[in-house]
PDB file of C-alpha atoms and ligand atoms in Angstrom:
ATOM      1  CA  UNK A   1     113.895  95.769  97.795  1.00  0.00           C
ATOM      2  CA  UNK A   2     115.728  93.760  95.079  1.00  0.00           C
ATOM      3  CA  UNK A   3     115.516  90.363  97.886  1.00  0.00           C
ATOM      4  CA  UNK A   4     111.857  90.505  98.187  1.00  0.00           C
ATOM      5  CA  UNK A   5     111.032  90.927  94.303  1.00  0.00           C
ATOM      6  CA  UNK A   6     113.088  87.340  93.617  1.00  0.00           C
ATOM      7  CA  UNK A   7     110.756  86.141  95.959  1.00  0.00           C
ATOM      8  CA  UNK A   8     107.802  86.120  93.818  1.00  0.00           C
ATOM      9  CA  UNK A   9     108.690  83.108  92.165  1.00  0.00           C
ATOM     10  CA  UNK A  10     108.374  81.090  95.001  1.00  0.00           C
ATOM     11  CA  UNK A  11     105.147  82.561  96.001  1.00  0.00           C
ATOM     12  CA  UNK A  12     102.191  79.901  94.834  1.00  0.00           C
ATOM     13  CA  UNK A  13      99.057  81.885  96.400  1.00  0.00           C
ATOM     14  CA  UNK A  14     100.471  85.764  96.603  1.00  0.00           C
ATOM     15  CA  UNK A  15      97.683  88.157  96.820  1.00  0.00           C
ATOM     16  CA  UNK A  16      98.753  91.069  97.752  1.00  0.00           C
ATOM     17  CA  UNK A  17     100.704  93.370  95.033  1.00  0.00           C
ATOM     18  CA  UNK A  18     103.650  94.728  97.148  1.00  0.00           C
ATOM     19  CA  UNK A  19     105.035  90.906  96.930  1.00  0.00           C
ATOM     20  CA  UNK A  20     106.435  90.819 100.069  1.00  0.00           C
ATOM     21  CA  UNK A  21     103.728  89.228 101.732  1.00  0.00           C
ATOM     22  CA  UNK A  22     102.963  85.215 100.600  1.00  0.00           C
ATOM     23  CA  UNK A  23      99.389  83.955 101.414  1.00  0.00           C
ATOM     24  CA  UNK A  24      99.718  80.611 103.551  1.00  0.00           C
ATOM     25  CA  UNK A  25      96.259  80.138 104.160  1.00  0.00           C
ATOM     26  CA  UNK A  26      93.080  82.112 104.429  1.00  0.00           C
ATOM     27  CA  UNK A  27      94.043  84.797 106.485  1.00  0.00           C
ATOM     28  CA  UNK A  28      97.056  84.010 107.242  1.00  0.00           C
ATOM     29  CA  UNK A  29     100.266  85.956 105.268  1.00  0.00           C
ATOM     30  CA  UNK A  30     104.274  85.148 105.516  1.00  0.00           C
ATOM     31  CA  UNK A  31     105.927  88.184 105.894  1.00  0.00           C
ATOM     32  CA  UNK A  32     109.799  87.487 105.511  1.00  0.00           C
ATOM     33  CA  UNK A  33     111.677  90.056 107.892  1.00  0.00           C
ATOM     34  CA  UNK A  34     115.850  89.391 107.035  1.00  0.00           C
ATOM     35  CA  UNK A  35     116.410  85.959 107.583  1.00  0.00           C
ATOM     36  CA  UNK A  36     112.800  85.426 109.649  1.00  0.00           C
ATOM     37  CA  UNK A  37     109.197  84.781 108.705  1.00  0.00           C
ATOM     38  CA  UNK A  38     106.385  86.413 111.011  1.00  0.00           C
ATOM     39  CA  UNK A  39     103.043  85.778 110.286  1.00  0.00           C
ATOM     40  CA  UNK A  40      99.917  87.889 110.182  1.00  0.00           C
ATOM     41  CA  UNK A  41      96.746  85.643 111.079  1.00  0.00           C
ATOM     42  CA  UNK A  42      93.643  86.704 110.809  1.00  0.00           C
ATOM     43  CA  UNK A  43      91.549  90.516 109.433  1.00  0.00           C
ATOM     44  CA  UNK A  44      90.621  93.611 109.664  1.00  0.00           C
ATOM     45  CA  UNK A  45      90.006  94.940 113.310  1.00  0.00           C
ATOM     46  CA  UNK A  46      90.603  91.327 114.619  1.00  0.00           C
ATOM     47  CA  UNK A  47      94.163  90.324 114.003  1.00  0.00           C
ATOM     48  CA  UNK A  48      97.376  89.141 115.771  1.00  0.00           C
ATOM     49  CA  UNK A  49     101.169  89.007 114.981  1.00  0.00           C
ATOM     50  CA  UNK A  50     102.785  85.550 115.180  1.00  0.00           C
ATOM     51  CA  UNK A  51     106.654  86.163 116.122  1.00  0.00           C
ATOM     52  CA  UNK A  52     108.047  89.882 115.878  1.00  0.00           C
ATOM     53  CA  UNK A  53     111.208  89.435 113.655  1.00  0.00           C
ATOM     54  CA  UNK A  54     114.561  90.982 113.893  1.00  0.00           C
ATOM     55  CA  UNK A  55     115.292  93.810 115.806  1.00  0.00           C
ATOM     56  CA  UNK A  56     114.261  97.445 114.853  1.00  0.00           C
ATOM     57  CA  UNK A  57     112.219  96.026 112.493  1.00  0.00           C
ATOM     58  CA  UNK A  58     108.465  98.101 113.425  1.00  0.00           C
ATOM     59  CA  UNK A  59     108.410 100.450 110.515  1.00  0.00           C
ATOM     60  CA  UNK A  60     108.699  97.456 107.745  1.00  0.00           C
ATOM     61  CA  UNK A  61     105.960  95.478 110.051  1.00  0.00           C
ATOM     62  CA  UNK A  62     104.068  98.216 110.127  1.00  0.00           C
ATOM     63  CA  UNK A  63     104.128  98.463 106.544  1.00  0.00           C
ATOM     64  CA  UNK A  64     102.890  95.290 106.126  1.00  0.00           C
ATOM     65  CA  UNK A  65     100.139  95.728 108.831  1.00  0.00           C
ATOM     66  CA  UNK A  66      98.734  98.731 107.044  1.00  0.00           C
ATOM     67  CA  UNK A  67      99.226  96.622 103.400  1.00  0.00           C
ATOM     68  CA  UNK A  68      97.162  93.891 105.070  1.00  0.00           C
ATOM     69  CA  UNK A  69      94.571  95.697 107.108  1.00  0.00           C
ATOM     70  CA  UNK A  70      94.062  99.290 106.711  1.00  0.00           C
ATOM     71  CA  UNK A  71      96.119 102.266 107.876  1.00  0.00           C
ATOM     72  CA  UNK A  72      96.962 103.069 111.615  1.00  0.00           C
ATOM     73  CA  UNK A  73      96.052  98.912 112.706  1.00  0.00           C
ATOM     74  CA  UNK A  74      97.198  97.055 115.423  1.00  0.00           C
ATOM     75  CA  UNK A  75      96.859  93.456 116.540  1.00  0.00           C
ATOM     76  CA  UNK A  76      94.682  91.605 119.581  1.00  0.00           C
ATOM     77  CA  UNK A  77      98.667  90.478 120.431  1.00  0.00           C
ATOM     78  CA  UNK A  78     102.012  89.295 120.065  1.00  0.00           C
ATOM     79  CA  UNK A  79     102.240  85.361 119.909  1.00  0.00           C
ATOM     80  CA  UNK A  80     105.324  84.115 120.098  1.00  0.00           C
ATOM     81  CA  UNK A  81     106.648  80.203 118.925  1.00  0.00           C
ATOM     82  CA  UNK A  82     109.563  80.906 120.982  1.00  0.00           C
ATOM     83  CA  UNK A  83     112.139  83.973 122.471  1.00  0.00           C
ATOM     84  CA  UNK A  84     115.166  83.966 120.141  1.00  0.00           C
ATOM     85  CA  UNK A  85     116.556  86.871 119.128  1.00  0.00           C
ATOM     86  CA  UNK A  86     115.257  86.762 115.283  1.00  0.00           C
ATOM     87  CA  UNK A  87     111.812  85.722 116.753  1.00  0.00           C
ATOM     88  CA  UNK A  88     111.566  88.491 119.627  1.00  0.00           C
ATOM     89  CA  UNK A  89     113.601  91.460 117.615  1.00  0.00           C
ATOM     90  CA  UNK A  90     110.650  94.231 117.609  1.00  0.00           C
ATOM     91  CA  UNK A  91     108.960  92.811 120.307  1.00  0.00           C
ATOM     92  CA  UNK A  92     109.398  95.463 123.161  1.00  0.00           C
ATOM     93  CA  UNK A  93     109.283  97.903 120.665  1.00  0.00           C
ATOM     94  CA  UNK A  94     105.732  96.426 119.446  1.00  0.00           C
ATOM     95  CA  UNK A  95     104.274  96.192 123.084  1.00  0.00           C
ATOM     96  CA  UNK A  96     105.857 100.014 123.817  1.00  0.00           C
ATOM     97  CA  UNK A  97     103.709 100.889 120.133  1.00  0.00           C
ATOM     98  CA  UNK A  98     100.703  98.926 120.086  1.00  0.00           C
ATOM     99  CA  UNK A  99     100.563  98.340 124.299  1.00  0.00           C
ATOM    100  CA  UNK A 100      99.226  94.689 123.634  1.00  0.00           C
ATOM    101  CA  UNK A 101      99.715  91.624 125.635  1.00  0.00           C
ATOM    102  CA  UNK A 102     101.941  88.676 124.364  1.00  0.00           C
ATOM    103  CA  UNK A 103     101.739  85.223 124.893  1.00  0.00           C
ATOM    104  CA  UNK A 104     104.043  82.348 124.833  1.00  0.00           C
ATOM    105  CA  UNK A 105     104.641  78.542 126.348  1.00  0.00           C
ATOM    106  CA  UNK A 106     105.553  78.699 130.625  1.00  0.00           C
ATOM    107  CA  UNK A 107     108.636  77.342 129.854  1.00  0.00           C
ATOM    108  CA  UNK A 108     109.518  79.818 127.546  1.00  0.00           C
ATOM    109  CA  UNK A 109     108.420  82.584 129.680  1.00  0.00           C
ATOM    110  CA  UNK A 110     111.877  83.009 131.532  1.00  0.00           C
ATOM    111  CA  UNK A 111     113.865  83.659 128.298  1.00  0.00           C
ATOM    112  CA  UNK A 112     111.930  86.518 127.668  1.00  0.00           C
ATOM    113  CA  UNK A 113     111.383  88.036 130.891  1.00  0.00           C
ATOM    114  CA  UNK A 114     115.423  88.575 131.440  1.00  0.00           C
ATOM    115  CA  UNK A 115     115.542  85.496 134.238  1.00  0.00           C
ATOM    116  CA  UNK A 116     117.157  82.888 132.029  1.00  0.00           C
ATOM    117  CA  UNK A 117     119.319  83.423 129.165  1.00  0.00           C
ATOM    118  CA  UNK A 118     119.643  80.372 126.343  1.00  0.00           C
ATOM    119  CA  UNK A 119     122.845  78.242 125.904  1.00  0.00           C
ATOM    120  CA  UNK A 120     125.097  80.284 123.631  1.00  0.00           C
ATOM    121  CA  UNK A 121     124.844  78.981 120.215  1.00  0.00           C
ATOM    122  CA  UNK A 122     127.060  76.813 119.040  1.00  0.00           C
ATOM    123  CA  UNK A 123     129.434  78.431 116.248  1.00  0.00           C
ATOM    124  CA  UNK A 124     130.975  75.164 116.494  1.00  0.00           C
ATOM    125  CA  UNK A 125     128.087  72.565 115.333  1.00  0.00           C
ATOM    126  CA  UNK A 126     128.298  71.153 111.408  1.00  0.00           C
ATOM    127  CA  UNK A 127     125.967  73.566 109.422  1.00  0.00           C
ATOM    128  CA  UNK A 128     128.070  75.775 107.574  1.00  0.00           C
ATOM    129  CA  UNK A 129     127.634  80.065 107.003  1.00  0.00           C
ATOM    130  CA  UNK A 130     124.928  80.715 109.948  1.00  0.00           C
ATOM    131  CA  UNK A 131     126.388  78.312 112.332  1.00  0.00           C
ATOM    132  CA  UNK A 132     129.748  80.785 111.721  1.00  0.00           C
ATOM    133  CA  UNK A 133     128.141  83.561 112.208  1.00  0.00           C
ATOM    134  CA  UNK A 134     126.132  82.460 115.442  1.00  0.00           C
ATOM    135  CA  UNK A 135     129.160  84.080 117.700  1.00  0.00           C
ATOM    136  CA  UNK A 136     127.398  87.779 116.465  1.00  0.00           C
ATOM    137  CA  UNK A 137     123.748  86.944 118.287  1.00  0.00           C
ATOM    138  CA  UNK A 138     122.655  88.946 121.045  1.00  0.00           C
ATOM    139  CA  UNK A 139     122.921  87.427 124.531  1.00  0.00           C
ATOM    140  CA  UNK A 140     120.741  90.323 125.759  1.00  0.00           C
ATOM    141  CA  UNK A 141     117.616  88.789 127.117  1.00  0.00           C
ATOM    142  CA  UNK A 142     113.980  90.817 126.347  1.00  0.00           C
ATOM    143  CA  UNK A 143     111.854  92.038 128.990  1.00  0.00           C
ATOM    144  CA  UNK A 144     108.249  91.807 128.509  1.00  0.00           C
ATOM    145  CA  UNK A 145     107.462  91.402 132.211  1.00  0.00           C
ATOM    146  CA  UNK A 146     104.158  93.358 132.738  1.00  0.00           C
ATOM    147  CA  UNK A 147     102.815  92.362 129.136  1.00  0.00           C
ATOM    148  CA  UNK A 148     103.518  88.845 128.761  1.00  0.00           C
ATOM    149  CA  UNK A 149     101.410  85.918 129.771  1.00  0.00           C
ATOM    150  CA  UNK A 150     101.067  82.206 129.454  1.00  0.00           C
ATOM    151  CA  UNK A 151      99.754  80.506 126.572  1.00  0.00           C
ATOM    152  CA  UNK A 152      95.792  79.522 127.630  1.00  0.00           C
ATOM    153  CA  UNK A 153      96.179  75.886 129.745  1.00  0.00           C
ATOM    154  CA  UNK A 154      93.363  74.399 126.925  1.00  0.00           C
ATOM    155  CA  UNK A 155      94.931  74.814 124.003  1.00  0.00           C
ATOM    156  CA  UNK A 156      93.312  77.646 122.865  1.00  0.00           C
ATOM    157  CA  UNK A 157      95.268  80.804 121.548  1.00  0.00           C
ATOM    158  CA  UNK A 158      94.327  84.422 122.238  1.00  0.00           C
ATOM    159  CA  UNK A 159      92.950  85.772 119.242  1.00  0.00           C
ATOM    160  CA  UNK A 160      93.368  83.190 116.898  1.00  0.00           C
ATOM    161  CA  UNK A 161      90.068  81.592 116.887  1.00  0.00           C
ATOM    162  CA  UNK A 162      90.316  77.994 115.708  1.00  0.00           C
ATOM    163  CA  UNK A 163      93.682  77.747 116.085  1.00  0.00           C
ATOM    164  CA  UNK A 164      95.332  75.423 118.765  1.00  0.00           C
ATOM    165  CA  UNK A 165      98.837  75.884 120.373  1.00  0.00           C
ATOM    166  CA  UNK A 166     100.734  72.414 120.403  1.00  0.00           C
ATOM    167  CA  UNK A 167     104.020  72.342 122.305  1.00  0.00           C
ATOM    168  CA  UNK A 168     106.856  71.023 119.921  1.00  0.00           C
ATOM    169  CA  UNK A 169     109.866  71.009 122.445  1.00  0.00           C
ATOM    170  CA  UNK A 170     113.565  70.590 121.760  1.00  0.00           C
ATOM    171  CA  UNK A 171     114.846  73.591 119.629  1.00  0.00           C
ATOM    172  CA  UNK A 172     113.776  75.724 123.015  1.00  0.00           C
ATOM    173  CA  UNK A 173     112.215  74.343 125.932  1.00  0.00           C
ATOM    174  CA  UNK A 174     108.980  76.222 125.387  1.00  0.00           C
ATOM    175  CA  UNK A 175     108.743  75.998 121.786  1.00  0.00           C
ATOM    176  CA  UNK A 176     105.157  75.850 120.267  1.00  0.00           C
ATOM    177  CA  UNK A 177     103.382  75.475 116.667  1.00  0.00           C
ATOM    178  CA  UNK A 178      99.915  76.302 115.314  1.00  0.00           C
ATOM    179  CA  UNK A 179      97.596  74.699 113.773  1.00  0.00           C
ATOM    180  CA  UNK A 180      94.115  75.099 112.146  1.00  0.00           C
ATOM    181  CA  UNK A 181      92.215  71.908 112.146  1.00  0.00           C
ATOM    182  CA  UNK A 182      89.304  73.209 109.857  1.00  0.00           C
ATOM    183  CA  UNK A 183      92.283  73.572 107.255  1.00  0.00           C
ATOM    184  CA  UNK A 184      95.287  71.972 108.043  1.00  0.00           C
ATOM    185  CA  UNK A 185      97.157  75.019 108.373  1.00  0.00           C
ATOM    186  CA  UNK A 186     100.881  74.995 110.649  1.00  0.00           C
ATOM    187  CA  UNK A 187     102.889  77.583 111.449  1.00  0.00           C
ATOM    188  CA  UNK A 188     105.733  75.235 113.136  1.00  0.00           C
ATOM    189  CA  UNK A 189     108.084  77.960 113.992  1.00  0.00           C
ATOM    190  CA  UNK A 190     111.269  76.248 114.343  1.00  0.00           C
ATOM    191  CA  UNK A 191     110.314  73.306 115.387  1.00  0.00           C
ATOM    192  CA  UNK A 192     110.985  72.502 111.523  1.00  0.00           C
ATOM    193  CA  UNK A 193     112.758  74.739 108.681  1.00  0.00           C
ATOM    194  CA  UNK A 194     112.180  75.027 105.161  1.00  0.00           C
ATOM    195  CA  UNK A 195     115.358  75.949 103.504  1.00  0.00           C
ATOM    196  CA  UNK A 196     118.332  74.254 103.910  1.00  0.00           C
ATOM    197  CA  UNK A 197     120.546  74.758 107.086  1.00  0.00           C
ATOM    198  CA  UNK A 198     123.452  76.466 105.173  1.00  0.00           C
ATOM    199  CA  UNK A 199     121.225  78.451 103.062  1.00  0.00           C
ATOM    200  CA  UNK A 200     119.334  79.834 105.891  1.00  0.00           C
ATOM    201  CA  UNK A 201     120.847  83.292 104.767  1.00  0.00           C
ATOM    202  CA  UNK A 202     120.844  83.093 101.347  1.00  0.00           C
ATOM    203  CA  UNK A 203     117.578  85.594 100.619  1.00  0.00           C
ATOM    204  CA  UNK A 204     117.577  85.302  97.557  1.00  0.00           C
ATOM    205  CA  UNK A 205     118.432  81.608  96.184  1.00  0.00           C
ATOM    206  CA  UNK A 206     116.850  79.351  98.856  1.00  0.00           C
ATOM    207  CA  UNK A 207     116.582  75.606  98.360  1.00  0.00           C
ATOM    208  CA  UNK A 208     113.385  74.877  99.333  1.00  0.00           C
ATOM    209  CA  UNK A 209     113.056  71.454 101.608  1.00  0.00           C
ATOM    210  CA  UNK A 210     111.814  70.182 104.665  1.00  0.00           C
ATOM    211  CA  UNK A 211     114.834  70.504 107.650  1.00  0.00           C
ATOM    212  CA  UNK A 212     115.503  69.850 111.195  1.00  0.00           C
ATOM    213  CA  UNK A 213     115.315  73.028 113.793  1.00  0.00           C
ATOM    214  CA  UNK A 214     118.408  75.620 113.052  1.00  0.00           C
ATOM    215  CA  UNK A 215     121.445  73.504 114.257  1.00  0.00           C
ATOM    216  CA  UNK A 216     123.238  76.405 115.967  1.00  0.00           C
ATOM    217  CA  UNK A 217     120.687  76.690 118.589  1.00  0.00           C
ATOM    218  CA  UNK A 218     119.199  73.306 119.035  1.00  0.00           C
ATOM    219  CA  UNK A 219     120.087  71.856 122.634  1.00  0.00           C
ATOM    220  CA  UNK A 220     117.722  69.154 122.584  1.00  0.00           C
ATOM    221  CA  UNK A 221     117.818  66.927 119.543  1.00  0.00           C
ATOM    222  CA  UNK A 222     115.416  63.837 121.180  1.00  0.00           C
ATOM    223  CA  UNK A 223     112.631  66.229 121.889  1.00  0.00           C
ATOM    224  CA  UNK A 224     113.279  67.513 118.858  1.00  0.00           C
ATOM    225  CA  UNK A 225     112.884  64.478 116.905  1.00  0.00           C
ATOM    226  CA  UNK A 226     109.563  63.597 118.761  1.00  0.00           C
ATOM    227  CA  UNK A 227     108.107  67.677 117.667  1.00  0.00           C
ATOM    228  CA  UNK A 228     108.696  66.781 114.221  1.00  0.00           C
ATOM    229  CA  UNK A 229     107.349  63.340 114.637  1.00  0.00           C
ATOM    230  CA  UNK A 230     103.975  64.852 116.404  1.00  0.00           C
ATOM    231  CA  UNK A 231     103.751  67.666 113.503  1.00  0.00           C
ATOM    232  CA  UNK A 232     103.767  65.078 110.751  1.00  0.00           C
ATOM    233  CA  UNK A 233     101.401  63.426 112.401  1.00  0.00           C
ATOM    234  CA  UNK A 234      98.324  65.866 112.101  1.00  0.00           C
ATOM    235  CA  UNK A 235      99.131  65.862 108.314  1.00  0.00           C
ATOM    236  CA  UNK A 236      99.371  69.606 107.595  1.00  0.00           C
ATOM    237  CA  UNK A 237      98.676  70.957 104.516  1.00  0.00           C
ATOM    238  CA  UNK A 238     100.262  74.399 104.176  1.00  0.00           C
ATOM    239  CA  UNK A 239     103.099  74.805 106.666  1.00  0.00           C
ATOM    240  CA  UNK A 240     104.553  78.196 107.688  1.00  0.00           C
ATOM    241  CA  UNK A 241     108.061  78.045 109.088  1.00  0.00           C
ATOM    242  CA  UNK A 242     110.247  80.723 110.936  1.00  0.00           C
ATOM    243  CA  UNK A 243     112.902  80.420 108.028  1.00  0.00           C
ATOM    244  CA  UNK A 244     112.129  79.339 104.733  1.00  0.00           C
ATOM    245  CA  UNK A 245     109.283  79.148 102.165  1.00  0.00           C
ATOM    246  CA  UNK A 246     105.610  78.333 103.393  1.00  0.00           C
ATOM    247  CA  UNK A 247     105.311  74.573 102.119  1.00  0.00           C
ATOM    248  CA  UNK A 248     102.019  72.915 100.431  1.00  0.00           C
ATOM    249  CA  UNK A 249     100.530  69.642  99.941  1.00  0.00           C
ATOM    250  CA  UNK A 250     102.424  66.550  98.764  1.00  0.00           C
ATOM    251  CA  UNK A 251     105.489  68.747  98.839  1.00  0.00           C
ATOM    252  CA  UNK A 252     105.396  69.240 102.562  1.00  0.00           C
ATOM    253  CA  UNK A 253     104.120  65.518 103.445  1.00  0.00           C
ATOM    254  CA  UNK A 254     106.711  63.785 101.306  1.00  0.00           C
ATOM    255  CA  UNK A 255     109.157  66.393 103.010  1.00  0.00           C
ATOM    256  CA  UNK A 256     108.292  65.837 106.478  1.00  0.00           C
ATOM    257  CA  UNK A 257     107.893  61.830 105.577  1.00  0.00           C
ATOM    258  CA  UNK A 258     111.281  61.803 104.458  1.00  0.00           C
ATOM    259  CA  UNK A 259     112.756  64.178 107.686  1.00  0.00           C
ATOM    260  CA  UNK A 260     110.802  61.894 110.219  1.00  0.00           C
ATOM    261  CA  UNK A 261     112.241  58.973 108.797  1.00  0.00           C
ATOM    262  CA  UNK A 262     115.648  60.412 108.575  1.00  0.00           C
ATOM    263  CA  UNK A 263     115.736  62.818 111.197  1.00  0.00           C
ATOM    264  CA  UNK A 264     119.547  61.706 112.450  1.00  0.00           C
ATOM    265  CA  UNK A 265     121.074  62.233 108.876  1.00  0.00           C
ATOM    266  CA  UNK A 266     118.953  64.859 108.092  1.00  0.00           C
ATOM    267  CA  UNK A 267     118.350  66.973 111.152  1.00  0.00           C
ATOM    268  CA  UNK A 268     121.188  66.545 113.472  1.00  0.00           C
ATOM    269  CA  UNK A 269     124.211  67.810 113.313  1.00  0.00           C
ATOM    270  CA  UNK A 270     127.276  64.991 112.803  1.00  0.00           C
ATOM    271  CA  UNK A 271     129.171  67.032 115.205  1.00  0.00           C
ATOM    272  CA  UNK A 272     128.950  69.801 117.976  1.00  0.00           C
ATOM    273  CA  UNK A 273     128.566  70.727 121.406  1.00  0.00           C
ATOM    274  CA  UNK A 274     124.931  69.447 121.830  1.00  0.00           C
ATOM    275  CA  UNK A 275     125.638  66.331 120.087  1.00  0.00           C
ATOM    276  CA  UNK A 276     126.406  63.392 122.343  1.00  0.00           C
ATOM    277  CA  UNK A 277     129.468  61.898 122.443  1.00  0.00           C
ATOM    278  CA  UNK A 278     131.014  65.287 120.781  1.00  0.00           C
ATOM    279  CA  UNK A 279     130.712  67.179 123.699  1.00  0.00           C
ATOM    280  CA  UNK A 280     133.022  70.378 123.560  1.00  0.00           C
ATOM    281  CA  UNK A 281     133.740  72.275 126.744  1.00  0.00           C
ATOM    282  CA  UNK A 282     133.408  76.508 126.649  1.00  0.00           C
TER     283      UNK A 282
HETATM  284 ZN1   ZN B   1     114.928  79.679 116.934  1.00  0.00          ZN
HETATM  285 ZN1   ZN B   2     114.607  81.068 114.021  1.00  0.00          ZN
END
């Protein structure tokens, strides 16, 4: 499609011909689903799927799968950052397919079992286009009972040797990130963005720099704050986000510098619902 052609000037390490699929690391490729980012991490016969984009989304996946691994594949399992719709789209529909197990944070475990439901976003929070939109999200909660467990206590995560889970808070309750300590290598979720909040679903022309969580959907900006502040901390140096362009080097440090330092102005929102003292009843 016209979208993902553009893309390939953004793309610094693209190995793969079809250009839809951006290298972030070794053996780990962005595949940008609509509006989302899933990642595949690892080869051949021993892979898994990080986040499972929008809904009704398996064929394109699959396409991708096959691209990166060889025809009629299928993942270890489903490893999710966190249950919101454009994270958890093709998920049932990938366990139903592939009959794999997922995994995702305790805390995040009722959102995607059908016993909690989040906060309605907030079409009223400072943020422009998406935050409009946000009244058209599903409030349908997924159902992976039977196939879903939690995230290993230790850190560890299924089928991503190397790779530890770290829990980055505040956009959902059980939000996580990855990282790769023998490389530096983050995928943060949403626990930060790369594109700017209003551009979120702008395809095609994204500004590329280092934001706060999606405002429409953030309840909790203090936890929040203290995510970002851990992820800077372990100085990545290729960062994978849910929305966005993956992020390099001094690019992404001088980014998330500049966010840490600045997370009020730049992160959260000057007014809406979850913002205190701007409280807005339903
Ligand atoms: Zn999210
Ligand atoms: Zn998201």
């Amino acid at each position: 499609m016209e979208q993902n052609d553009k893309q390939d000037t953004y793309m610094p390490m693209t190995s793969i011909k079809s250009g839809k699929l951006t290298q972030v690391a070794e053996h780990v490729h962005c595949f940008t689903n609509q509006i989302v980012n899933l990642y595949f991490v690892g080869q051949a016969e021993n892979w898994v799927l990080v986040d499972a984009g929008m809904p009704k989304s398996y064929n394109k996946i699959m396409e991708q799968a096959e691209t990166l691994f060889g025809e009629n594949t299928k993942p270890k399992a489903l490893i999710l950052t966190h249950g919101h719709f454009d994270h958890v789209g093709t998920a049932e529909e990938l366990v139903e397919k592939w009959n794999i197990p997922v995994f995702a944070h305790p805390l995040e475990l009722p959102f995607l079992t059908g016993e909690e439901s989040y906060s309605y976003p907030d079409p009223s929070v400072e943020g422009g286009m998406v935050a409009k939109i946000s009244d058209l999200f599903p409030e349908e909660p997924i159902y992976l009972d039977g196939n879903i467990s939690p995230l290993p206590e230790d850190g560890t995560v299924p089928g991503m040797p190397g790779w530890k889970w770290l829990h980055t808070p505040g956009h959902t309750p059980g939000h996580v990130s990855f990282f790769r300590e023998s490389d530096k290598t983050l995928l943060a979720g949403d626990a930060f963005i790369t594109v700017k909040q209003d551009e979120l679903l702008k395809v095609v022309m994204q500004t590329k720099e280092v934001n706060g969580p999606p405002r429409y959907y953030t309840p909790d900006w203090d936890a929040s704050e203290i995510s970002v502040q851990k992820l800077a901390a372990i100085h990545p140096k290729a960062a994978g986000t849910g929305h966005g362009i993956p992020m390099f080097g001094d690019e992404l440090t001088a980014g998330l510098q500049k966010l840490v330092r600045n997370f009020k102005t730049i992160a959260v929102p000057d007014y809406g619902k979850y913002v205190e003292g701007q409280a807005k009843d339903e």
